[in-house]
Tab-separated table of C-alpha atoms in Angstrom:
chain	number	residue	atom	x	y	z
A	11	MET	CA	202.370	-45.033	184.626
A	12	GLU	CA	201.646	-41.330	184.784
A	13	ALA	CA	204.110	-38.789	183.407
A	14	ASP	CA	203.533	-35.148	182.525
A	15	GLY	CA	199.795	-35.439	183.145
A	16	PHE	CA	199.282	-38.338	180.725
A	17	VAL	CA	198.229	-41.868	181.554
A	18	GLU	CA	199.355	-44.713	179.328
A	19	LEU	CA	196.762	-47.434	178.824
A	20	LEU	CA	197.768	-50.836	177.573
A	21	ALA	CA	195.118	-52.733	175.645
A	22	VAL	CA	194.861	-56.392	176.554
A	23	PRO	CA	192.911	-58.601	174.169
A	24	THR	CA	190.187	-60.574	175.882
A	25	ALA	CA	188.334	-63.597	174.651
A	26	LYS	CA	184.573	-63.362	174.713
A	27	ARG	CA	183.053	-66.231	176.634
A	28	ARG	CA	180.402	-68.232	174.871
A	29	TRP	CA	178.191	-70.407	176.996
A	30	SER	CA	176.073	-73.242	175.647
A	31	ASP	CA	172.319	-72.990	176.216
A	32	LYS	CA	172.607	-75.879	178.670
A	33	ALA	CA	175.331	-74.122	180.687
A	34	LYS	CA	173.357	-70.854	180.746
A	35	ARG	CA	170.273	-72.690	181.973
A	36	ARG	CA	172.274	-74.341	184.795
A	37	MET	CA	173.562	-70.926	185.889
A	38	GLU	CA	170.064	-69.463	185.696
A	39	VAL	CA	168.631	-72.265	187.847
A	40	LYS	CA	171.352	-71.684	190.463
A	41	THR	CA	170.168	-68.075	190.865
A	42	LEU	CA	166.701	-69.330	191.812
A	43	MET	CA	167.993	-71.347	194.771
A	44	PRO	CA	167.251	-69.908	198.232
A	45	GLY	CA	170.078	-67.769	199.572
A	46	VAL	CA	171.929	-67.543	196.245
A	47	THR	CA	172.326	-64.215	194.474
A	48	VAL	CA	172.836	-63.523	190.778
A	49	ASN	CA	176.056	-61.703	191.684
A	50	GLU	CA	177.376	-64.782	193.501
A	51	VAL	CA	176.684	-67.057	190.519
A	52	ALA	CA	178.180	-64.541	188.076
A	53	ARG	CA	181.389	-64.249	190.091
A	54	ARG	CA	181.684	-68.025	190.303
A	55	HIS	CA	181.474	-68.371	186.539
A	56	GLY	CA	183.690	-65.405	185.719
């Protein structure tokens, strides 16, 4: 909310995702499929 020219930011803790090597490789392989973009795969896996 903005008041008197100041904006209040609320910090939300986020957990860092850790992917196994096997999971990363599966995602990487998906990006090599025809018609699939890196952006599409990244969005799917959050």
